[in-house]
Amino acid sequence: MIRYILLLMLPLVLFGAKIETFKVKSGQTYLTFLEEQRLPTKKLYYDLDNDDQILTQEIRAGVHYQISKDSNGSIEQILLPLNDEVQIHIYRSKDDYSFEIIPIICIEKTEACSVDVTNSPHYDIYKSTGSTKLATIFVSAFQNSLNFKRDLRRGDKIVMIYDQKYRLGKEFSMPTLKAAMVEMGKKKHFIYLNDDENYYNEDGHKVEGFLLASPVRGARISSHFSKRRFHPVLKRWKAHLGVDYAARSGTPIRAAGSGKINYADWMGSYGKLVKISHDDGYETRYAHLKSIKVSRGKRVKKGDIIGYVGSTGRSTGPHLHFELRKNGVAINPLKVVQVTTKKLTGKDRTAFLKLKENYDDSIDLYLKNNTRFIKVPEHENQCYFFSKEFCS
Ligand SMILES: [Zn+2]
């Protein structure tokens, strides 16, 4: 009975049919989904070409999908999102069903929020907006240039302007931070997303986080950096010029910063080794790899997978040995490193200053408004269309 009432409340009338919203269950595959809905698996899965079959494996638990049914209760259409961009569209034509991959319809809104600091930026933004995603993008935007723990006080202010996508009235995908301001003890710090897709501060300096927290996500540090460490087995002083991350063999290893691969091969006790050279004479090294995914001379972006955890060379078990060097000298990779970055000049700078001015006006407005949390849609863009009749 309760279920019946819920279903009555959920339907939205979109294209003249009743649409119900469901969630993909954990462990559900596209094939089990078809079987559950009593849809023809031959036509809608086995007859698909290889690329489409592979794409259907991207189905994720927790994602909302819609089913529209006719007055007899038989399925007319299904929209099942696979990622932020595309979805599976199953539709009935006469007595047969067809499959296609189509873009996701969503609406993008520019919104802003203004938050007073009482605890920490992450906590306060989450408390005001209910969004951990917003809290995360704000904190990571400033993490390499400001020290919130040390310098932020109660009563300081945060303003952020961001784009958020909505799909059928629900927030969808990661928001994009467009501009943000944090006032710390009367001094204001800004960050702006420029037209070149990079972030710049108020002086027009590019803001780029150099190091990731860890080149192996979620891994435990099993050995820290030390210029002299008394080796418990060898009974002698020995330097450990890097950080060890314990992880299962085959765990992906990511570039700690953007740069150029200058070594990707076996090197003595390092085993299979990747070296990346970065700006300002910095170099990172990744040792004992099971396999290497990049080749010498290639450019990588921060976060790109460069190889997999292994135990090659002088190693007693699977782990990543990670080093950071500046002009050849090993330094502690867990120290925050600032890299001098590109500064905008000429035409680019003029264009940036204009963009900055617009954002500054908005930020001032949100700052003056004493509402603790404002969510103001400035404009709406219908960003994806797949067929006219669905866009009423
Ligand atoms: Zn090590």
Short mmCIF file of C-alpha atoms and ligand atoms in Angstrom, two decimals:
data_model
loop_
_atom_site.label_atom_id
_atom_site.label_comp_id
_atom_site.label_asym_id
_atom_site.label_seq_id
_atom_site.Cartn_x
_atom_site.Cartn_y
_atom_site.Cartn_z
CA MET A 1 0.00 0.00 0.00
CA ILE A 2 2.76 2.44 1.01
CA ARG A 3 4.63 1.56 -2.12
CA TYR A 4 1.55 2.25 -4.20
CA ILE A 5 1.17 5.73 -2.66
CA LEU A 6 4.86 6.51 -3.24
CA LEU A 7 4.56 5.56 -6.88
CA LEU A 8 1.55 7.82 -7.23
CA MET A 9 3.52 10.72 -5.83
CA LEU A 10 6.60 10.17 -7.95
CA PRO A 11 5.23 10.24 -11.48
CA LEU A 12 6.01 13.37 -13.43
CA VAL A 13 4.20 14.17 -16.59
CA LEU A 14 6.90 14.96 -19.10
CA PHE A 15 6.04 13.79 -22.57
CA GLY A 16 2.46 12.85 -22.00
CA ALA A 17 3.31 9.56 -20.33
CA LYS A 18 3.62 8.69 -16.68
CA ILE A 19 7.23 8.63 -15.56
CA GLU A 20 8.46 6.87 -12.46
CA THR A 21 11.88 7.35 -10.93
CA PHE A 22 13.94 4.49 -9.49
CA LYS A 23 17.47 3.94 -8.24
CA VAL A 24 19.96 1.43 -9.65
CA LYS A 25 20.47 -1.20 -6.96
CA SER A 26 23.86 -2.28 -5.74
CA GLY A 27 25.18 -5.24 -7.73
CA GLN A 28 22.76 -4.63 -10.58
CA THR A 29 24.08 -5.01 -14.12
CA TYR A 30 22.46 -3.88 -17.34
CA LEU A 31 21.60 -7.50 -18.14
CA THR A 32 19.93 -8.21 -14.78
CA PHE A 33 18.11 -4.89 -15.18
CA LEU A 34 16.67 -6.02 -18.54
CA GLU A 35 15.65 -9.38 -17.09
CA GLU A 36 13.96 -7.71 -14.13
CA GLN A 37 11.97 -5.42 -16.46
CA ARG A 38 11.16 -8.41 -18.70
CA LEU A 39 12.72 -6.68 -21.69
CA PRO A 40 14.20 -8.64 -24.62
CA THR A 41 17.88 -9.27 -23.80
CA LYS A 42 18.73 -10.43 -27.33
CA LYS A 43 17.60 -7.22 -29.00
CA LEU A 44 18.71 -4.87 -26.22
CA TYR A 45 22.02 -6.48 -25.25
CA TYR A 46 23.33 -9.42 -27.28
CA ASP A 47 22.61 -7.78 -30.65
CA LEU A 48 24.40 -4.53 -29.70
CA ASP A 49 27.79 -3.78 -31.17
CA ASN A 50 30.86 -4.29 -29.04
CA ASP A 51 31.30 -0.61 -28.08
CA ASP A 52 27.73 -0.28 -26.86
CA GLN A 53 27.99 -3.54 -24.89
CA ILE A 54 31.12 -2.23 -23.16
CA LEU A 55 29.43 1.10 -22.44
CA THR A 56 26.53 -0.64 -20.65
CA GLN A 57 29.07 -1.90 -18.07
CA GLU A 58 29.31 1.67 -16.75
CA ILE A 59 25.94 1.34 -15.02
CA ARG A 60 26.40 2.49 -11.40
CA ALA A 61 24.48 1.77 -8.21
CA GLY A 62 22.58 4.72 -6.73
CA VAL A 63 21.93 6.46 -10.05
CA HIS A 64 18.33 7.56 -10.66
CA TYR A 65 16.63 6.34 -13.80
CA GLN A 66 13.19 6.88 -15.29
CA ILE A 67 10.65 4.53 -16.75
CA SER A 68 7.62 5.78 -18.65
CA LYS A 69 4.65 3.47 -19.04
CA ASP A 70 1.47 3.67 -21.06
CA SER A 71 -2.01 3.39 -19.53
CA ASN A 72 -1.80 -0.43 -19.69
CA GLY A 73 1.33 -0.34 -17.55
CA SER A 74 3.70 -1.51 -20.27
CA ILE A 75 7.04 0.18 -20.74
CA GLU A 76 7.27 2.92 -23.36
CA GLN A 77 10.67 4.41 -22.60
CA ILE A 78 13.56 4.10 -20.19
CA LEU A 79 16.30 6.65 -19.54
CA LEU A 80 19.24 5.17 -17.67
CA PRO A 81 22.29 7.44 -17.09
CA LEU A 82 25.72 5.83 -17.51
CA ASN A 83 27.89 8.82 -16.57
CA ASP A 84 27.64 12.63 -16.52
CA GLU A 85 27.32 12.82 -20.29
CA VAL A 86 25.33 9.96 -21.76
CA GLN A 87 22.45 7.66 -20.99
CA ILE A 88 20.81 4.55 -22.38
CA HIS A 89 17.50 5.23 -24.08
CA ILE A 90 15.25 2.21 -24.54
CA TYR A 91 12.03 2.90 -26.42
CA ARG A 92 9.15 0.99 -27.88
CA SER A 93 8.25 1.36 -31.52
CA LYS A 94 5.22 -0.72 -32.50
CA ASP A 95 5.74 -4.00 -30.64
CA ASP A 96 9.51 -3.96 -30.58
CA TYR A 97 12.08 -2.26 -28.35
CA SER A 98 15.10 -0.29 -29.54
CA PHE A 99 18.33 0.76 -27.88
CA GLU A 100 20.29 3.98 -28.33
CA ILE A 101 22.90 6.00 -26.46
CA ILE A 102 21.92 9.66 -26.13
CA PRO A 103 23.22 12.76 -24.32
CA ILE A 104 21.78 13.53 -20.91
CA ILE A 105 19.39 16.45 -20.70
CA CYS A 106 20.23 18.72 -17.86
CA ILE A 107 19.87 22.30 -16.84
CA GLU A 108 22.87 24.21 -15.60
CA LYS A 109 22.39 27.06 -13.14
CA THR A 110 24.88 29.58 -11.85
CA GLU A 111 24.44 29.83 -8.11
CA ALA A 112 26.20 31.52 -5.24
CA CYS A 113 26.51 31.02 -1.54
CA SER A 114 27.84 33.15 1.27
CA VAL A 115 28.97 31.51 4.48
CA ASP A 116 30.25 32.79 7.84
CA VAL A 117 33.12 30.80 9.29
CA THR A 118 32.39 29.28 12.68
CA ASN A 119 34.41 26.09 12.56
CA SER A 120 36.23 25.10 9.35
CA PRO A 121 35.41 25.94 5.71
CA HIS A 122 34.51 22.32 4.96
CA TYR A 123 32.22 22.06 7.98
CA ASP A 124 30.61 25.48 7.53
CA ILE A 125 29.95 25.14 3.80
CA TYR A 126 28.48 21.69 4.34
CA LYS A 127 26.32 22.95 7.22
CA SER A 128 24.99 25.89 5.17
CA THR A 129 24.44 24.17 1.86
CA GLY A 130 24.09 20.50 2.72
CA SER A 131 26.58 19.72 -0.04
CA THR A 132 29.87 17.94 0.64
CA LYS A 133 30.70 18.47 -3.04
CA LEU A 134 30.64 22.26 -2.63
CA ALA A 135 32.73 22.01 0.53
CA THR A 136 35.26 19.82 -1.26
CA ILE A 137 35.68 22.02 -4.35
CA PHE A 138 36.17 25.11 -2.19
CA VAL A 139 38.78 23.56 0.08
CA SER A 140 40.73 21.99 -2.77
CA ALA A 141 40.74 25.27 -4.72
CA PHE A 142 42.72 27.00 -1.98
CA GLN A 143 44.61 24.10 -0.46
CA ASN A 144 47.97 24.95 -2.01
CA SER A 145 47.90 28.69 -1.45
CA LEU A 146 46.24 29.28 1.94
CA ASN A 147 46.57 27.71 5.36
CA PHE A 148 43.01 27.66 6.74
CA LYS A 149 43.97 25.81 9.92
CA ARG A 150 46.45 28.49 10.92
CA ASP A 151 44.95 31.71 9.57
CA LEU A 152 41.17 31.35 9.48
CA ARG A 153 39.16 32.83 12.36
CA ARG A 154 35.57 32.73 13.56
CA GLY A 155 33.63 35.46 11.75
CA ASP A 156 35.71 35.30 8.57
CA LYS A 157 33.67 35.07 5.40
CA ILE A 158 33.45 32.83 2.37
CA VAL A 159 31.67 33.55 -0.92
CA MET A 160 31.55 31.12 -3.80
CA ILE A 161 29.96 31.28 -7.24
CA TYR A 162 29.54 27.99 -9.02
CA ASP A 163 27.66 26.18 -11.78
CA GLN A 164 25.45 23.29 -10.79
CA LYS A 165 23.75 20.88 -13.16
CA TYR A 166 20.25 19.62 -12.50
CA ARG A 167 18.55 16.64 -14.03
CA LEU A 168 14.80 16.31 -13.50
CA GLY A 169 14.95 18.72 -10.59
CA LYS A 170 17.81 16.96 -8.79
CA GLU A 171 21.43 18.11 -8.40
CA PHE A 172 23.56 16.13 -10.73
CA SER A 173 27.32 15.76 -11.20
CA MET A 174 30.11 17.78 -9.55
CA PRO A 175 29.55 21.58 -9.39
CA THR A 176 32.12 23.78 -11.15
CA LEU A 177 33.64 26.53 -9.04
CA LYS A 178 33.64 29.78 -11.06
CA ALA A 179 34.93 32.24 -8.48
CA ALA A 180 35.53 32.23 -4.75
CA MET A 181 36.58 34.65 -2.05
CA VAL A 182 37.73 34.00 1.45
CA GLU A 183 38.23 36.85 3.90
CA MET A 184 40.83 35.99 6.52
CA GLY A 185 41.40 38.65 9.19
CA LYS A 186 40.30 41.52 6.89
CA LYS A 187 42.45 40.33 3.98
CA LYS A 188 40.54 38.98 1.00
CA HIS A 189 41.85 36.15 -1.16
CA PHE A 190 40.30 35.33 -4.53
CA ILE A 191 40.30 32.60 -7.11
CA TYR A 192 38.72 32.78 -10.60
CA LEU A 193 38.10 30.24 -13.32
CA ASN A 194 39.45 31.85 -16.48
CA ASP A 195 38.30 31.20 -20.05
CA ASP A 196 41.37 28.98 -20.57
CA GLU A 197 39.87 26.57 -17.96
CA ASN A 198 42.62 27.33 -15.43
CA TYR A 199 42.25 29.02 -12.05
CA TYR A 200 44.01 32.34 -11.40
CA ASN A 201 44.34 34.44 -8.26
CA GLU A 202 43.58 38.17 -8.02
CA ASP A 203 47.04 39.06 -9.43
CA GLY A 204 46.50 36.95 -12.55
CA HIS A 205 48.87 34.20 -11.35
CA LYS A 206 47.87 30.70 -12.32
CA VAL A 207 46.91 28.63 -9.29
CA GLU A 208 47.98 25.04 -9.59
CA GLY A 209 48.19 22.55 -6.80
CA PHE A 210 51.52 20.88 -7.32
CA LEU A 211 51.37 17.71 -5.28
CA LEU A 212 48.55 15.32 -4.67
CA ALA A 213 48.01 14.22 -1.11
CA SER A 214 49.06 10.78 -2.21
CA PRO A 215 50.00 9.20 -5.56
CA VAL A 216 48.16 6.07 -4.41
CA ARG A 217 44.60 6.83 -3.38
CA GLY A 218 43.64 5.80 0.12
CA ALA A 219 46.95 4.03 0.81
CA ARG A 220 48.61 3.86 4.21
CA ILE A 221 52.14 5.27 4.64
CA SER A 222 54.35 2.40 5.78
CA SER A 223 57.62 4.32 5.92
CA HIS A 224 58.31 8.06 6.17
CA PHE A 225 61.05 10.23 4.69
CA SER A 226 64.23 10.33 6.73
CA LYS A 227 67.76 11.51 5.96
CA ARG A 228 69.05 9.00 8.51
CA ARG A 229 67.12 6.02 9.70
CA PHE A 230 68.55 3.20 11.78
CA HIS A 231 67.77 0.12 9.78
CA PRO A 232 66.40 -2.52 12.16
CA VAL A 233 67.65 -5.47 10.11
CA LEU A 234 70.87 -4.13 8.62
CA LYS A 235 71.80 -2.52 11.99
CA ARG A 236 73.19 0.57 10.35
CA TRP A 237 72.18 4.11 9.55
CA LYS A 238 70.51 4.34 6.23
CA ALA A 239 68.63 7.19 4.60
CA HIS A 240 65.11 6.65 3.33
CA LEU A 241 64.79 9.37 0.72
CA GLY A 242 61.11 8.92 0.03
CA VAL A 243 57.76 7.84 1.39
CA ASP A 244 56.46 4.28 1.13
CA TYR A 245 52.80 3.65 0.48
CA ALA A 246 51.59 0.15 1.28
CA ALA A 247 49.06 -1.03 -1.31
CA ARG A 248 47.98 -4.19 -3.02
CA SER A 249 49.84 -5.26 -6.13
CA GLY A 250 48.15 -3.74 -9.18
CA THR A 251 46.79 -0.61 -7.43
CA PRO A 252 46.94 2.38 -9.84
CA ILE A 253 49.69 4.96 -9.29
CA ARG A 254 48.94 8.56 -10.30
CA ALA A 255 51.21 11.42 -11.31
CA ALA A 256 51.62 13.67 -8.26
CA GLY A 257 51.83 16.71 -10.51
CA SER A 258 51.72 17.64 -14.18
CA GLY A 259 55.00 17.22 -16.01
CA LYS A 260 57.07 15.27 -18.51
CA ILE A 261 58.15 11.63 -18.16
CA ASN A 262 61.95 11.63 -18.21
CA TYR A 263 62.49 7.98 -17.25
CA ALA A 264 60.29 4.90 -17.62
CA ASP A 265 62.34 1.72 -17.33
CA TRP A 266 64.17 -0.64 -14.97
CA MET A 267 66.77 0.98 -12.70
CA GLY A 268 68.70 -1.30 -10.30
CA SER A 269 67.28 -1.52 -6.79
CA TYR A 270 64.41 0.81 -7.77
CA GLY A 271 63.05 -1.96 -10.00
CA LYS A 272 60.62 -0.59 -12.57
CA LEU A 273 60.86 3.17 -12.17
CA VAL A 274 59.06 6.24 -13.50
CA LYS A 275 60.51 9.73 -13.13
CA ILE A 276 58.51 12.87 -13.90
CA SER A 277 60.14 16.28 -14.26
CA HIS A 278 58.00 19.24 -13.17
CA ASP A 279 58.41 23.03 -13.22
CA ASP A 280 61.07 24.80 -11.15
CA GLY A 281 63.53 21.88 -11.09
CA TYR A 282 61.24 19.47 -9.26
CA GLU A 283 61.20 15.77 -10.02
CA THR A 284 59.06 12.93 -8.65
CA ARG A 285 60.05 9.23 -8.70
CA TYR A 286 57.83 6.18 -8.46
CA ALA A 287 59.63 2.90 -7.76
CA HIS A 288 59.09 -0.91 -7.53
CA LEU A 289 56.26 -0.79 -10.10
CA LYS A 290 54.61 -3.96 -11.31
CA SER A 291 54.13 -2.36 -14.72
CA ILE A 292 54.64 1.02 -16.33
CA LYS A 293 51.86 2.67 -18.35
CA VAL A 294 53.75 5.67 -19.76
CA SER A 295 56.76 6.19 -21.99
CA ARG A 296 59.68 8.58 -21.90
CA GLY A 297 59.05 12.04 -23.35
CA LYS A 298 55.28 11.95 -22.81
CA ARG A 299 53.51 14.73 -20.92
CA VAL A 300 51.19 13.75 -18.07
CA LYS A 301 48.64 15.68 -16.10
CA LYS A 302 48.31 15.56 -12.35
CA GLY A 303 46.22 12.50 -11.47
CA ASP A 304 46.95 10.52 -14.67
CA ILE A 305 47.66 6.84 -14.10
CA ILE A 306 51.35 6.17 -14.82
CA GLY A 307 51.70 2.56 -13.62
CA TYR A 308 50.71 -0.04 -11.04
CA VAL A 309 51.99 -0.96 -7.57
CA GLY A 310 54.39 -3.90 -7.54
CA SER A 311 57.45 -5.25 -5.79
CA THR A 312 60.19 -5.11 -8.43
CA GLY A 313 63.83 -4.32 -7.53
CA ARG A 314 64.97 -4.32 -3.89
CA SER A 315 61.59 -4.68 -2.22
CA THR A 316 60.13 -7.09 0.31
CA GLY A 317 56.47 -6.68 -0.64
CA PRO A 318 54.11 -4.66 -2.83
CA HIS A 319 54.38 -0.93 -2.12
CA LEU A 320 55.12 2.35 -3.87
CA HIS A 321 58.38 4.09 -3.01
CA PHE A 322 57.72 7.77 -3.82
CA GLU A 323 60.41 10.48 -3.98
CA LEU A 324 60.44 14.22 -4.53
CA ARG A 325 63.64 15.95 -5.62
CA LYS A 326 64.48 19.60 -6.20
CA ASN A 327 67.48 20.12 -8.49
CA GLY A 328 68.49 16.53 -7.71
CA VAL A 329 68.28 16.83 -3.91
CA ALA A 330 65.72 14.60 -2.17
CA ILE A 331 63.19 16.45 -0.02
CA ASN A 332 60.28 15.22 2.04
CA PRO A 333 57.37 14.67 -0.40
CA LEU A 334 54.85 15.29 2.37
CA LYS A 335 55.99 18.90 2.67
CA VAL A 336 53.81 21.38 0.79
CA VAL A 337 55.67 22.64 -2.24
CA GLN A 338 54.95 25.95 -3.98
CA VAL A 339 55.77 26.18 -7.64
CA THR A 340 56.06 29.51 -9.42
CA THR A 341 53.39 29.59 -12.05
CA LYS A 342 52.55 31.37 -15.22
CA LYS A 343 51.33 34.96 -14.98
CA LEU A 344 48.88 36.33 -17.52
CA THR A 345 50.17 39.12 -19.74
CA GLY A 346 48.93 41.30 -22.62
CA LYS A 347 45.57 40.52 -24.20
CA ASP A 348 45.03 37.48 -21.96
CA ARG A 349 45.50 39.64 -18.89
CA THR A 350 43.07 42.30 -20.12
CA ALA A 351 40.42 39.66 -20.81
CA PHE A 352 41.01 38.08 -17.40
CA LEU A 353 40.70 41.42 -15.58
CA LYS A 354 37.34 42.02 -17.23
CA LEU A 355 36.10 38.58 -16.16
CA LYS A 356 37.47 39.22 -12.65
CA GLU A 357 35.65 42.57 -12.40
CA ASN A 358 32.31 40.93 -13.17
CA TYR A 359 32.85 38.28 -10.53
CA ASP A 360 34.05 40.85 -7.98
CA ASP A 361 30.80 42.81 -8.37
CA SER A 362 28.79 39.65 -7.71
CA ILE A 363 30.99 38.64 -4.78
CA ASP A 364 30.54 42.10 -3.21
CA LEU A 365 26.80 41.79 -3.58
CA TYR A 366 26.66 38.36 -1.93
CA LEU A 367 28.99 39.55 0.81
CA LYS A 368 26.83 42.58 1.65
CA ASN A 369 23.72 40.49 1.78
CA ASN A 370 23.53 39.29 5.35
CA THR A 371 21.64 36.10 4.57
CA ARG A 372 23.65 33.19 5.80
CA PHE A 373 23.05 31.16 2.71
CA ILE A 374 21.86 32.50 -0.62
CA LYS A 375 21.22 30.31 -3.56
CA VAL A 376 20.50 32.61 -6.48
CA PRO A 377 20.01 31.25 -9.97
CA GLU A 378 21.51 33.87 -12.25
CA HIS A 379 20.82 32.21 -15.54
CA GLU A 380 19.78 28.86 -16.84
CA ASN A 381 21.24 27.06 -19.80
CA GLN A 382 19.58 24.11 -21.37
CA CYS A 383 22.81 22.32 -22.09
CA TYR A 384 21.95 19.06 -23.80
CA PHE A 385 19.17 18.20 -26.23
CA PHE A 386 18.55 14.91 -27.86
CA SER A 387 15.28 15.34 -29.62
CA LYS A 388 12.95 18.27 -29.94
CA GLU A 389 9.81 16.62 -28.62
CA PHE A 390 11.50 15.91 -25.27
CA CYS A 391 12.46 19.51 -24.69
CA SER A 392 9.10 21.09 -24.07
ZN ZN B 1 60.95 3.29 0.18
#
